[in-house]
Amino acid sequence: MTPAPCAMNMFISIALSAVFVGLAVWHFGMAFLPTSGESGAVPSIDGKPLFVPSAGATVGVGVALLLCAGLIAATSGLVSIGMPVRVLRWFCYALSIGLLARAIGDFRYIGFFKRVRGSRFAQLDSFVYSPLCLLLALGVAFVAYADGT
């Protein structure tokens, strides 16, 4: 049995879960309502995207984001899925490391330390995507740590 979490932990857990659900909905929208031109959703060079994700891949990302929301909710005790909290915490730490790695980037096209700049994606990545990933990484690590004490 886990102790009752404090109000701040619950607020952060609910906020994180809501952000992950919102991101999932955004990805589902991109999968089913594709846009034309440079949308800013994928890295591009000279207006040409480096890759064109399929609808299935975009839906897959949306499902993964919903799973992230569920992980946060389960780790914080908002929902019960029958897994030990210790295991859920380790999954949260792994998710946090993955989000931090995304924020840091590949040192070329994505992340804070990218070299290719000037595209719509690069601007959104610098001011929205990477900072969001960093904040999510910190929040997920907080949930894992706070619920482990």
PDB file of N, CA, C and O in Angstrom, residues 96 99-100 102-104 112 128-140:
ATOM      1  N   SER A  96      12.086  10.072 -18.184  1.00  0.00           N
ATOM      2  CA  SER A  96      12.714  11.355 -17.914  1.00  0.00           C
ATOM      3  C   SER A  96      14.052  11.475 -18.644  1.00  0.00           C
ATOM      4  O   SER A  96      14.357  12.520 -19.237  1.00  0.00           O
ATOM      5  N   LEU A  99      13.332  12.035 -22.349  1.00  0.00           N
ATOM      6  CA  LEU A  99      12.901  13.410 -22.609  1.00  0.00           C
ATOM      7  C   LEU A  99      14.066  14.385 -22.510  1.00  0.00           C
ATOM      8  O   LEU A  99      14.174  15.324 -23.305  1.00  0.00           O
ATOM      9  N   LEU A 100      14.956  14.159 -21.555  1.00  0.00           N
ATOM     10  CA  LEU A 100      16.143  15.009 -21.434  1.00  0.00           C
ATOM     11  C   LEU A 100      17.034  14.861 -22.664  1.00  0.00           C
ATOM     12  O   LEU A 100      17.532  15.854 -23.202  1.00  0.00           O
ATOM     13  N   ARG A 102      16.037  14.104 -25.640  1.00  0.00           N
ATOM     14  CA  ARG A 102      15.363  14.807 -26.733  1.00  0.00           C
ATOM     15  C   ARG A 102      15.591  16.311 -26.634  1.00  0.00           C
ATOM     16  O   ARG A 102      15.798  16.991 -27.635  1.00  0.00           O
ATOM     17  N   ALA A 103      15.571  16.840 -25.425  1.00  0.00           N
ATOM     18  CA  ALA A 103      15.805  18.274 -25.242  1.00  0.00           C
ATOM     19  C   ALA A 103      17.237  18.645 -25.635  1.00  0.00           C
ATOM     20  O   ALA A 103      17.459  19.665 -26.287  1.00  0.00           O
ATOM     21  N   ILE A 104      18.192  17.828 -25.262  1.00  0.00           N
ATOM     22  CA  ILE A 104      19.587  18.088 -25.631  1.00  0.00           C
ATOM     23  C   ILE A 104      19.745  17.962 -27.138  1.00  0.00           C
ATOM     24  O   ILE A 104      20.346  18.810 -27.775  1.00  0.00           O
ATOM     25  N   PHE A 112      18.429  21.616 -28.089  1.00  0.00           N
ATOM     26  CA  PHE A 112      19.022  22.907 -27.779  1.00  0.00           C
ATOM     27  C   PHE A 112      20.348  23.144 -28.499  1.00  0.00           C
ATOM     28  O   PHE A 112      20.721  24.278 -28.750  1.00  0.00           O
ATOM     29  N   VAL A 128       9.758  25.994 -28.244  1.00  0.00           N
ATOM     30  CA  VAL A 128       8.613  25.234 -27.740  1.00  0.00           C
ATOM     31  C   VAL A 128       9.005  23.788 -27.440  1.00  0.00           C
ATOM     32  O   VAL A 128       8.916  23.343 -26.292  1.00  0.00           O
ATOM     33  N   TYR A 129       9.407  23.033 -28.469  1.00  0.00           N
ATOM     34  CA  TYR A 129       9.582  21.587 -28.319  1.00  0.00           C
ATOM     35  C   TYR A 129      10.665  21.214 -27.305  1.00  0.00           C
ATOM     36  O   TYR A 129      10.419  20.420 -26.387  1.00  0.00           O
ATOM     37  N   SER A 130      11.869  21.759 -27.458  1.00  0.00           N
ATOM     38  CA  SER A 130      12.960  21.395 -26.542  1.00  0.00           C
ATOM     39  C   SER A 130      12.711  21.889 -25.115  1.00  0.00           C
ATOM     40  O   SER A 130      12.909  21.123 -24.166  1.00  0.00           O
ATOM     41  N   PRO A 131      12.262  23.147 -24.926  1.00  0.00           N
ATOM     42  CA  PRO A 131      11.946  23.547 -23.549  1.00  0.00           C
ATOM     43  C   PRO A 131      10.836  22.690 -22.923  1.00  0.00           C
ATOM     44  O   PRO A 131      10.904  22.353 -21.742  1.00  0.00           O
ATOM     45  N   LEU A 132       9.840  22.331 -23.732  1.00  0.00           N
ATOM     46  CA  LEU A 132       8.774  21.469 -23.217  1.00  0.00           C
ATOM     47  C   LEU A 132       9.333  20.113 -22.799  1.00  0.00           C
ATOM     48  O   LEU A 132       8.987  19.600 -21.732  1.00  0.00           O
ATOM     49  N   CYS A 133      10.199  19.543 -23.623  1.00  0.00           N
ATOM     50  CA  CYS A 133      10.802  18.253 -23.268  1.00  0.00           C
ATOM     51  C   CYS A 133      11.608  18.366 -21.978  1.00  0.00           C
ATOM     52  O   CYS A 133      11.579  17.455 -21.144  1.00  0.00           O
ATOM     53  N   LEU A 134      12.339  19.461 -21.809  1.00  0.00           N
ATOM     54  CA  LEU A 134      13.121  19.658 -20.583  1.00  0.00           C
ATOM     55  C   LEU A 134      12.206  19.765 -19.370  1.00  0.00           C
ATOM     56  O   LEU A 134      12.452  19.123 -18.338  1.00  0.00           O
ATOM     57  N   LEU A 135      11.142  20.548 -19.491  1.00  0.00           N
ATOM     58  CA  LEU A 135      10.201  20.677 -18.378  1.00  0.00           C
ATOM     59  C   LEU A 135       9.506  19.353 -18.070  1.00  0.00           C
ATOM     60  O   LEU A 135       9.321  18.995 -16.898  1.00  0.00           O
ATOM     61  N   LEU A 136       9.131  18.622 -19.116  1.00  0.00           N
ATOM     62  CA  LEU A 136       8.518  17.306 -18.903  1.00  0.00           C
ATOM     63  C   LEU A 136       9.494  16.357 -18.226  1.00  0.00           C
ATOM     64  O   LEU A 136       9.114  15.593 -17.325  1.00  0.00           O
ATOM     65  N   ALA A 137      10.755  16.382 -18.646  1.00  0.00           N
ATOM     66  CA  ALA A 137      11.772  15.518 -18.032  1.00  0.00           C
ATOM     67  C   ALA A 137      11.893  15.810 -16.539  1.00  0.00           C
ATOM     68  O   ALA A 137      11.938  14.890 -15.710  1.00  0.00           O
ATOM     69  N   LEU A 138      11.946  17.086 -16.196  1.00  0.00           N
ATOM     70  CA  LEU A 138      12.039  17.465 -14.782  1.00  0.00           C
ATOM     71  C   LEU A 138      10.787  17.045 -14.013  1.00  0.00           C
ATOM     72  O   LEU A 138      10.876  16.527 -12.893  1.00  0.00           O
ATOM     73  N   GLY A 139       9.624  17.268 -14.611  1.00  0.00           N
ATOM     74  CA  GLY A 139       8.370  16.901 -13.951  1.00  0.00           C
ATOM     75  C   GLY A 139       8.233  15.406 -13.746  1.00  0.00           C
ATOM     76  O   GLY A 139       7.830  14.949 -12.668  1.00  0.00           O
ATOM     77  N   VAL A 140       8.583  14.634 -14.767  1.00  0.00           N
ATOM     78  CA  VAL A 140       8.483  13.172 -14.659  1.00  0.00           C
ATOM     79  C   VAL A 140       9.464  12.659 -13.604  1.00  0.00           C
ATOM     80  O   VAL A 140       9.128  11.775 -12.802  1.00  0.00           O
TER      81      VAL A 140
END
